[in-house]
Coordinates of C-alpha atoms and ligand atoms in Angstrom, one line a residue:
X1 CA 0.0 0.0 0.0
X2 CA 1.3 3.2 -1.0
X3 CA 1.6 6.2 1.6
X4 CA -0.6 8.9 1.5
X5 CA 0.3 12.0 -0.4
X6 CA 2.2 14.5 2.1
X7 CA -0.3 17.4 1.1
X8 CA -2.6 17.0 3.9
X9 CA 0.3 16.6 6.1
X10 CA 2.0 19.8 4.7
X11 CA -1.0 21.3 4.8
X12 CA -2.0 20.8 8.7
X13 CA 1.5 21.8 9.9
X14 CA 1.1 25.3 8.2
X15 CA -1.9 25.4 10.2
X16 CA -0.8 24.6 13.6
X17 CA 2.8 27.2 12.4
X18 CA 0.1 30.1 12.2
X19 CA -2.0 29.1 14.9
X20 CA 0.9 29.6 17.0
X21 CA 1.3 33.1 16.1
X22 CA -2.1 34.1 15.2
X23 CA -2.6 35.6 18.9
X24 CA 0.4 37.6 19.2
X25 CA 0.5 41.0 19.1
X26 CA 2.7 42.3 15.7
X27 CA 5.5 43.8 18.3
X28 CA 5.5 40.3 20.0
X29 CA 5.9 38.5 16.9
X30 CA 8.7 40.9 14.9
X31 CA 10.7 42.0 18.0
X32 CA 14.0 39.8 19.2
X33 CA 13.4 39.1 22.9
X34 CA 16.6 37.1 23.9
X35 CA 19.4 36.6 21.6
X36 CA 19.3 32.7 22.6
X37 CA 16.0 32.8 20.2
X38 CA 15.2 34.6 16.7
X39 CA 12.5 36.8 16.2
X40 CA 9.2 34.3 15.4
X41 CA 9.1 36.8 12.3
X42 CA 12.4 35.1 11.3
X43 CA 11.1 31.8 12.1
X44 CA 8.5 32.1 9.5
X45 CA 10.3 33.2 7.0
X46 CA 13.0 30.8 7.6
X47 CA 10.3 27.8 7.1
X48 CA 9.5 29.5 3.6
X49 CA 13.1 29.8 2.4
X50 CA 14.0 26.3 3.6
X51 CA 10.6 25.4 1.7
X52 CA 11.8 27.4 -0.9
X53 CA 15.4 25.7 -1.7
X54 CA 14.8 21.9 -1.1
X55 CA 11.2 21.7 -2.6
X56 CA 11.3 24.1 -5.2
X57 CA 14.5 24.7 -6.1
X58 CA 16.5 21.8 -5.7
X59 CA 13.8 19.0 -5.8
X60 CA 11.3 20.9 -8.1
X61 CA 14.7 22.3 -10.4
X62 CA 12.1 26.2 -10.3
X63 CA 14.7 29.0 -9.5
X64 CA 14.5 31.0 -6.3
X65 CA 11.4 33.6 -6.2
X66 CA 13.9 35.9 -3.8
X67 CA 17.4 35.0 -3.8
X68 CA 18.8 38.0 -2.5
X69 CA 16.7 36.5 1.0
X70 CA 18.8 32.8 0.8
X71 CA 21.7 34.3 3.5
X72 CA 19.9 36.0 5.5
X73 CA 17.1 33.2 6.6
X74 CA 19.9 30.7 6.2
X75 CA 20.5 29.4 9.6
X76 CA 24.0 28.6 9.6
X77 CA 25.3 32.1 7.3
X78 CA 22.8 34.0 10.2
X79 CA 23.4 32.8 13.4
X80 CA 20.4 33.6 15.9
X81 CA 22.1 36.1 17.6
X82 CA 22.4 39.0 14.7
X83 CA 18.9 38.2 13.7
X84 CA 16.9 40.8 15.7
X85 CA 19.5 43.6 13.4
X86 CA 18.5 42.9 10.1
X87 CA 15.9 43.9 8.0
X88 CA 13.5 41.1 8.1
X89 CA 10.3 40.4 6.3
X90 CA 7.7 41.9 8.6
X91 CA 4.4 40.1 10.3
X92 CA 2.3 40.2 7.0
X93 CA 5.2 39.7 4.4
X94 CA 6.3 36.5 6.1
X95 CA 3.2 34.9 6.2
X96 CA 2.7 35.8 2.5
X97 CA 5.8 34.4 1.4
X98 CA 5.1 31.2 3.3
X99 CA 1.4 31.7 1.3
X100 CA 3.7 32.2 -2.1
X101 CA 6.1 29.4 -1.6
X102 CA 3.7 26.9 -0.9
X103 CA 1.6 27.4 -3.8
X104 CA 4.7 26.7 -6.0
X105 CA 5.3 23.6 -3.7
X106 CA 5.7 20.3 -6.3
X107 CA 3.1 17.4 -5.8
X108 CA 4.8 14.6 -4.4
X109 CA 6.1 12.2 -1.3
X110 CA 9.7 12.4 -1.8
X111 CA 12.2 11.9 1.4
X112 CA 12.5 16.1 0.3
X113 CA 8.7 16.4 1.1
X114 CA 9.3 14.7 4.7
X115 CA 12.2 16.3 5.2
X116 CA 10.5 20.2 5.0
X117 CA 7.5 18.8 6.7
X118 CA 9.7 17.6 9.4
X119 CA 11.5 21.3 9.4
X120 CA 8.4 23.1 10.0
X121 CA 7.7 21.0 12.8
X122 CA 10.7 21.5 14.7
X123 CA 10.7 25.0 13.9
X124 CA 7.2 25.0 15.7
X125 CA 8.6 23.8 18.9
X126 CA 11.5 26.7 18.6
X127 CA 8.7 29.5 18.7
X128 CA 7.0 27.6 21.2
X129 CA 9.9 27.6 23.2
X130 CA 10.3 31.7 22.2
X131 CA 6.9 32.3 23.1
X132 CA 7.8 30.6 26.6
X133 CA 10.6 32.4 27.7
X134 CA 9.6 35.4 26.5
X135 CA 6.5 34.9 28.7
X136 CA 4.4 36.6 25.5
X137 CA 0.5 35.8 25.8
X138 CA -1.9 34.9 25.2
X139 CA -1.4 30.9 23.9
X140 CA -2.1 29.5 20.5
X141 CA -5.4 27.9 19.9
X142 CA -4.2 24.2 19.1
X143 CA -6.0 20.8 19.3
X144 CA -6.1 20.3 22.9
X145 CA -5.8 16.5 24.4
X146 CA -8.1 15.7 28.1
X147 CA -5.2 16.4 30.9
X148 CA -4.7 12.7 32.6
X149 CA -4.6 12.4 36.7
X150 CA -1.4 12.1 38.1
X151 CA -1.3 8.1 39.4
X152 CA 0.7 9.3 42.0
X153 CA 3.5 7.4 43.7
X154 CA 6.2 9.2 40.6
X155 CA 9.1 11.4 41.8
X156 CA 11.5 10.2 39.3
X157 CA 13.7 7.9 41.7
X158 CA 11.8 5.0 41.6
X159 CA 13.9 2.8 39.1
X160 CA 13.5 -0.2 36.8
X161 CA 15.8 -2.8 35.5
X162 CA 17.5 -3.2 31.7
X163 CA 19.2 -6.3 31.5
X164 CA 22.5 -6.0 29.9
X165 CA 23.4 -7.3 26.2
X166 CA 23.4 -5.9 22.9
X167 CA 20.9 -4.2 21.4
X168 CA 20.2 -2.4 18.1
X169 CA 20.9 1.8 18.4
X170 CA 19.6 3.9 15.8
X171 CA 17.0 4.2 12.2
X172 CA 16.2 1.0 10.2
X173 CA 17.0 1.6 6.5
X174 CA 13.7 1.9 5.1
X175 CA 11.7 4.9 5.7
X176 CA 12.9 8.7 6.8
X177 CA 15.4 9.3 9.4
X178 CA 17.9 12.3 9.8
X179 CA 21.8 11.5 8.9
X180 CA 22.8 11.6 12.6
X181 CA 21.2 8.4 13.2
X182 CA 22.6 6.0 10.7
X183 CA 23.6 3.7 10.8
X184 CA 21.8 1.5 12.7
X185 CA 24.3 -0.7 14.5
X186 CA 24.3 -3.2 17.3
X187 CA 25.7 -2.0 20.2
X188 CA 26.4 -4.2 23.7
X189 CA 25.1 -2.1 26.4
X190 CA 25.6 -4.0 30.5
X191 CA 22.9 -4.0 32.7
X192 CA 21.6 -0.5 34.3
X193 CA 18.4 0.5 36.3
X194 CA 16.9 3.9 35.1
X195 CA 14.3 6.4 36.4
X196 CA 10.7 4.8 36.0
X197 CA 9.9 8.2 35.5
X198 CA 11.1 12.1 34.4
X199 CA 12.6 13.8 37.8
X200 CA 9.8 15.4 39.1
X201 CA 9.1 19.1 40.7
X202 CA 8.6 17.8 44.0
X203 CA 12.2 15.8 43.8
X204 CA 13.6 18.7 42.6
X205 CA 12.2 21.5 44.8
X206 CA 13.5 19.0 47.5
X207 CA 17.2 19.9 46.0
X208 CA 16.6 23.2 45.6
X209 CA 15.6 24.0 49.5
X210 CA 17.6 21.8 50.6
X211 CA 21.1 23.6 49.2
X212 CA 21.7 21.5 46.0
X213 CA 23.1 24.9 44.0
X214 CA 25.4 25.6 47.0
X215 CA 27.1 21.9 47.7
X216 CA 30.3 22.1 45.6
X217 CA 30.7 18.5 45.0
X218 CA 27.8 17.9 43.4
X219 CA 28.8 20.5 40.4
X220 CA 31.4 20.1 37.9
X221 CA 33.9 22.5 37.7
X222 CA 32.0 24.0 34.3
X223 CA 28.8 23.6 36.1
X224 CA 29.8 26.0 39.2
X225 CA 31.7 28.6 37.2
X226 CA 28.8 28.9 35.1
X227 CA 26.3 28.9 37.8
X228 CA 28.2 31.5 40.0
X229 CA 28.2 33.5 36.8
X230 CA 24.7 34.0 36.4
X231 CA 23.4 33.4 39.7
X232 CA 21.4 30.7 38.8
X233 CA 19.7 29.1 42.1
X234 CA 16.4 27.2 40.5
X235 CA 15.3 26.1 36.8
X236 CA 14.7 28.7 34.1
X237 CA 10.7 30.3 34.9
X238 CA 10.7 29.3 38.6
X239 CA 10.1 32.2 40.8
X240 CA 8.8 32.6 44.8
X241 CA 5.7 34.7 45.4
X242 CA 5.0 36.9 47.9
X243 CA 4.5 34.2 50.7
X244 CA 7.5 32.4 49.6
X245 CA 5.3 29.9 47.1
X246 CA 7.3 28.5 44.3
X247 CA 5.5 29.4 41.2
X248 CA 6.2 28.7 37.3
X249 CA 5.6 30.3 34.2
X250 CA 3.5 28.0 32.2
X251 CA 3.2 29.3 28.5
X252 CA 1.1 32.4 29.0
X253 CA 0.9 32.5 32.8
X254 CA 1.8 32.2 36.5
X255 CA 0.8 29.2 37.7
X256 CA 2.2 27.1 41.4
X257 CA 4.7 24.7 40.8
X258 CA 2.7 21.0 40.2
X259 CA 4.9 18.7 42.1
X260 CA 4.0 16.1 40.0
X261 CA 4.9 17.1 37.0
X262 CA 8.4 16.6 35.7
X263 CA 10.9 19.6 36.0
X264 CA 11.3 21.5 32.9
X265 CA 14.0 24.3 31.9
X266 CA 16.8 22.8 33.2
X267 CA 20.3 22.7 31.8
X268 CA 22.5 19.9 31.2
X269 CA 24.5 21.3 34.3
X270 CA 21.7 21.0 36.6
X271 CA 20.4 17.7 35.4
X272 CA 24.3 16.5 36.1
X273 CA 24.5 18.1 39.4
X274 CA 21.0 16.6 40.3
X275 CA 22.3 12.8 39.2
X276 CA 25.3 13.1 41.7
X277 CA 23.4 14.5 44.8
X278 CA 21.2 11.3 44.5
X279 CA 24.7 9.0 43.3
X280 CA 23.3 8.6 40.4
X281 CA 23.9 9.8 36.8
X282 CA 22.4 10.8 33.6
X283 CA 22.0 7.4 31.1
X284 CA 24.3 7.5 27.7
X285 CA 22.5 8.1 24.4
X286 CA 22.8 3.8 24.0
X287 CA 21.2 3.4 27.3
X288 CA 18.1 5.7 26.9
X289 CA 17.2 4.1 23.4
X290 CA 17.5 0.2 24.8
X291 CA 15.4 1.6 28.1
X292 CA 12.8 2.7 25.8
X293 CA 12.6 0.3 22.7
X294 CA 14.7 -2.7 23.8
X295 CA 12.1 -6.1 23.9
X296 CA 14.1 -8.9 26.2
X297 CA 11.6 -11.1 25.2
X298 CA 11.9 -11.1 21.7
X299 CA 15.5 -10.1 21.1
X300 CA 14.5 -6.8 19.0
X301 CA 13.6 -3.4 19.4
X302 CA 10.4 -1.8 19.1
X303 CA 9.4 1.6 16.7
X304 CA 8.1 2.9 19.6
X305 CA 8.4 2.0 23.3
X306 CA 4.5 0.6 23.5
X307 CA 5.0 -1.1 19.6
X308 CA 4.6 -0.8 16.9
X309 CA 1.3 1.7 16.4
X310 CA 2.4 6.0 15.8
X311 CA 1.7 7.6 18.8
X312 CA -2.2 8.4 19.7
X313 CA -2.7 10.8 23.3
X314 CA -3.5 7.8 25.1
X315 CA 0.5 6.7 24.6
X316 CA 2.5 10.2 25.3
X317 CA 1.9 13.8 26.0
X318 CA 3.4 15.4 22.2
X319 CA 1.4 17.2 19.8
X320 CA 1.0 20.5 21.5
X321 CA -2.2 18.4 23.4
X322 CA -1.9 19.8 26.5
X323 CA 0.6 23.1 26.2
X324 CA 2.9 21.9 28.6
X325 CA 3.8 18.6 30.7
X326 CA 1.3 15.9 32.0
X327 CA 1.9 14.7 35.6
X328 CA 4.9 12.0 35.6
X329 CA 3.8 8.5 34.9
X330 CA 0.5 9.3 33.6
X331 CA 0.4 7.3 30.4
X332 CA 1.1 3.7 31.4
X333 CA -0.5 2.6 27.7
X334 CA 3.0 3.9 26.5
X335 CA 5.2 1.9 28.8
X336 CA 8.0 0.9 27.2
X337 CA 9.2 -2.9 27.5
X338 CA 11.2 -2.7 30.4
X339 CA 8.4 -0.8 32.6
X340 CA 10.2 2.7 32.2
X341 CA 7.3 5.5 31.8
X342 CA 7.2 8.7 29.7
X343 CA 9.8 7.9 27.2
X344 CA 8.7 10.2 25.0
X345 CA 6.4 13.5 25.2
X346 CA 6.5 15.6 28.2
X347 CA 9.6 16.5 28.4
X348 CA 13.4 16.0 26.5
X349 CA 16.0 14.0 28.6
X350 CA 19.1 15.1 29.0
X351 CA 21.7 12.4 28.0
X352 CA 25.5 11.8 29.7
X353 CA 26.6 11.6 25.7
X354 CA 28.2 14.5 23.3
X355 CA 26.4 14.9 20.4
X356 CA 28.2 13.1 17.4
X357 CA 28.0 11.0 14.5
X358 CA 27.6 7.0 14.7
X359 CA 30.7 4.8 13.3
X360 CA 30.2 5.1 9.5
X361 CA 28.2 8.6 9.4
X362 CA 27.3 9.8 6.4
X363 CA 26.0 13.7 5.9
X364 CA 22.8 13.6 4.4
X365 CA 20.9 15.6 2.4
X366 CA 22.2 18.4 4.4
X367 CA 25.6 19.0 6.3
X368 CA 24.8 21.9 8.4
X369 CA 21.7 19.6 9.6
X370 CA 23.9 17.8 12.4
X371 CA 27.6 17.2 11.4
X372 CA 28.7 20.3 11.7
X373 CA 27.4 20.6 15.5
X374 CA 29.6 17.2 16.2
X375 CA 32.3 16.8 18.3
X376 CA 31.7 20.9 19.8
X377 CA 30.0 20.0 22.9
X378 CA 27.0 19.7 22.4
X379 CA 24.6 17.3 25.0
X380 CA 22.3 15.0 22.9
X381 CA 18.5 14.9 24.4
X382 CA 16.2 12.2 23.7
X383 CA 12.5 11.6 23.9
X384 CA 10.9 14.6 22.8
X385 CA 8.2 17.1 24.8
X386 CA 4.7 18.0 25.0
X387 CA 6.0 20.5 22.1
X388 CA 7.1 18.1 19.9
X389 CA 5.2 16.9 17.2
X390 CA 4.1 13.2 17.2
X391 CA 5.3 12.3 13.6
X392 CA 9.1 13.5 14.7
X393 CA 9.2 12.2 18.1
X394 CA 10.6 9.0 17.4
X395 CA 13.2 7.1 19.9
X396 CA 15.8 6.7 17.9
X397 CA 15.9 11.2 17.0
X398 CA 18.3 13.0 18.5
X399 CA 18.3 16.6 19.7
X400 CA 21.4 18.5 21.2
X401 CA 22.1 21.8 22.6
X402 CA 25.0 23.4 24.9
X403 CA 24.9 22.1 28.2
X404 CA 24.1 25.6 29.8
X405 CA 20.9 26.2 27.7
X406 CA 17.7 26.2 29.6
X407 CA 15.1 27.1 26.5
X408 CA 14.0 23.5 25.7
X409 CA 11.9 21.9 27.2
X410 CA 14.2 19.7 28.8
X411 CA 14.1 17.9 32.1
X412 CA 16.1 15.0 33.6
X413 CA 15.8 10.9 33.7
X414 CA 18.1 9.4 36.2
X415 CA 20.2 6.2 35.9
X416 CA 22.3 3.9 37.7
X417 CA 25.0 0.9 37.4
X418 CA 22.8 -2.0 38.3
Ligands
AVJ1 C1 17.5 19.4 15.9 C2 16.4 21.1 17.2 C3 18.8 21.0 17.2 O1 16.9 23.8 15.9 O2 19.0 23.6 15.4 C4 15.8 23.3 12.5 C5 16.5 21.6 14.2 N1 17.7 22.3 12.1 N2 16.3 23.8 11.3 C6 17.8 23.2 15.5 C7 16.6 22.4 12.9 C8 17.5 23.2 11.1 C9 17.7 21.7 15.1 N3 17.6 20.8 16.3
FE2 FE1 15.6 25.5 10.3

């Protein structure tokens, strides 16, 4: 059976890209807030060059409507910082060359179509993340999933057991996957016990009042230095109120801190110093994927951590369903095989691994996708968040940043040497 035609696909991520501006304010959409993010302005132009060159251009052989744009909504000749000083496309000339671009979009299902369909989606999780630190209101209208109960019982220490042996790491040949993670390879990986769940606030508030940013030994020397520097003393968005409440900014508001809900905003720093004040330690890229695809039973592993079906809400909090985390352990239909919880939505894990390319990497389509970012310390994440979109959230995609970033939604999965 063939797959369906990528149009409808194409055609509901432009929707949910301008539902996530639509209730912004122009100023909020066209000003640079922090020069960690781009302007969302350059965001939407961006997905309409990138449109532009690999499905037009390159795939459809059409020449470029606007080539004297290419450098400046190229993300490697632009870095993020500069972006808030050039003279961008406003509000209303963005969204029409994303209007223009895809009208000139070649029919099709190419690995080209998949690959800006898969673009757009990541870019929606960057201006989510924009919209979040820059506290802007009020949130997108998106498809919203039922919140679940918290089952309670989840503070992220609780552990379970991967029995040791080799397993298979990384994308089967058939079907799309990015260059960075091919090949797929076997890799032996010993036994380990890692966190049933995500860390949650409660575990973590615990470290924060009880001195966790002030004991030295539980920070790297990196860690501290950049800690002192910036006088960080709780995850990115936490603040006390006037009574001395812990509150967080949730998307578009002030809300108390959900103890049950996994910590968010953290760096790679803090999820490392967390790991050692509990002697334990973030898993390796090779040890998150066999905790959350690995089968024992049957000696293989698994497109996704319940099987084989794409993910539906009942399986993972992705999608944009609920506009930020669910409480830990909340979807046991998406256990994976070896009973861990929450492998993927929520929120990204932080891995102990540099970001770099498996034994036999090849760059494809793209080189500045991943290999240039290898081997400059970067952190790889795993798993995906509530921001990710299901049809990229798979457990074998990777996602790095510095270890001192806070902006993704990233939070922290424990493990330990069984
Ligand atoms: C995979 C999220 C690290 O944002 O740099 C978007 C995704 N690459 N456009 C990034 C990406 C080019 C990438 N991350
Ligand atoms: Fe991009």
């Amino acid at each position: 059976m063939a797959s369906p035609p990528l149009t409808d696909a194409l055609a509901e991520g432009r929707a949910r890209t301008l539902a996530l501006v639509e209730p912004l304010s122009d100023a909020d959409v066209e000003t640079q807030h922090t020069e960690l993010m781009s302007p969302l302005v350059w965001d939407l132009a961006h997905i309409a060059a990138y449109e532009e060159l690999w499905l037009v251009h390159r795939h459809g052989g059409e020449p470029l409507s606007r080539p004297e744009l290419a450098a400046m909504y190229d993300a490697f000749e632009t870095p993020r910082a500069v972006r808030g000083d050039l003279p961008l496309l406003d509000r209303e000339q963005a969204l029409a060359y994303l209007e223009d671009v895809r009208g000139r979009v070649p029919d099709g299902q190419s690995f080209i179509h998949e690959l800006v369909l898969r673009h757009e989606h990541q870019h929606g999780e960057t201006m989510l993340q924009a919209i979040e630190l820059a506290r802007l209101s009020p949130a997108p209208a998106v498809p919203r999933a039922p919140r679940p109960a918290a089952p309670g019982g989840h503070t992220g220490l609780e552990t379970v057991l991967v029995p040791g042996g080799p397993c298979t790491i990384g994308a089967a040949d058939d079907g799309f996957a990015y260059d960075n993670e091919r090949p797929r390879h076997r890799e032996p990986v010993p036994a380990f016990r890692i966190g049933r769940t995500p860390i949650t606030n409660a575990t973590f508030l615990t470290f924060v009042e009880g001195g966790g940013y002030e004991r030295r030994p539980w920070w790297s020397d990196e860690a501290w230095a950049w800690k002192e520097q910036y006088d960080i003393t709780h995850p990115e968005g936490w603040a006390r109120g006037p009574a001395g409440d812990w509150r967080r900014w949730t998307l578009d508001r002030w809300a108390p801190i959900d103890p049950d809900e996994p910590v968010v905003h953290v760096s790679w720093f803090e999820a490392d110093a967390l790991a050692r004040a509990h002697g334990a330690r973030l898993p390796t890229e090779a040890e998150w994927e066999k905790a959350a695809t690995w089968d024992q039973e049957s000696g293989s592993g698994r497109p996704y951590p319940w099987g084989d079906e794409a993910p539906e809400p009942r399986h993972a909090n992705l999608d944009h369903g609920l506009l930020g985390p669910a409480p830990a352990g909340a979807y046991p239909a998406g256990a994976a095989p070896c009973g861990a919880l929450g492998m993927l939505g929520d929120v990204w894990e932080w891995t102990a691994s540099d970001f770099g390319g498996y034994d036999g990497f090849v760059a494809h389509p793209y080189r500045e996708y991943s290999e240039v970012f290898f081997g400059r310390g970067y952190k790889a994440l795993r798993g995906g968040s509530w921001a990710t979109r299901a049809r990229v959230a798979t457990p074998t995609f990777r996602n790095w940043d510095l270890p001192e970033r806070r902006q993704i939604f990233a939070g922290i999965r424990l493990a330990w040497d069984a």
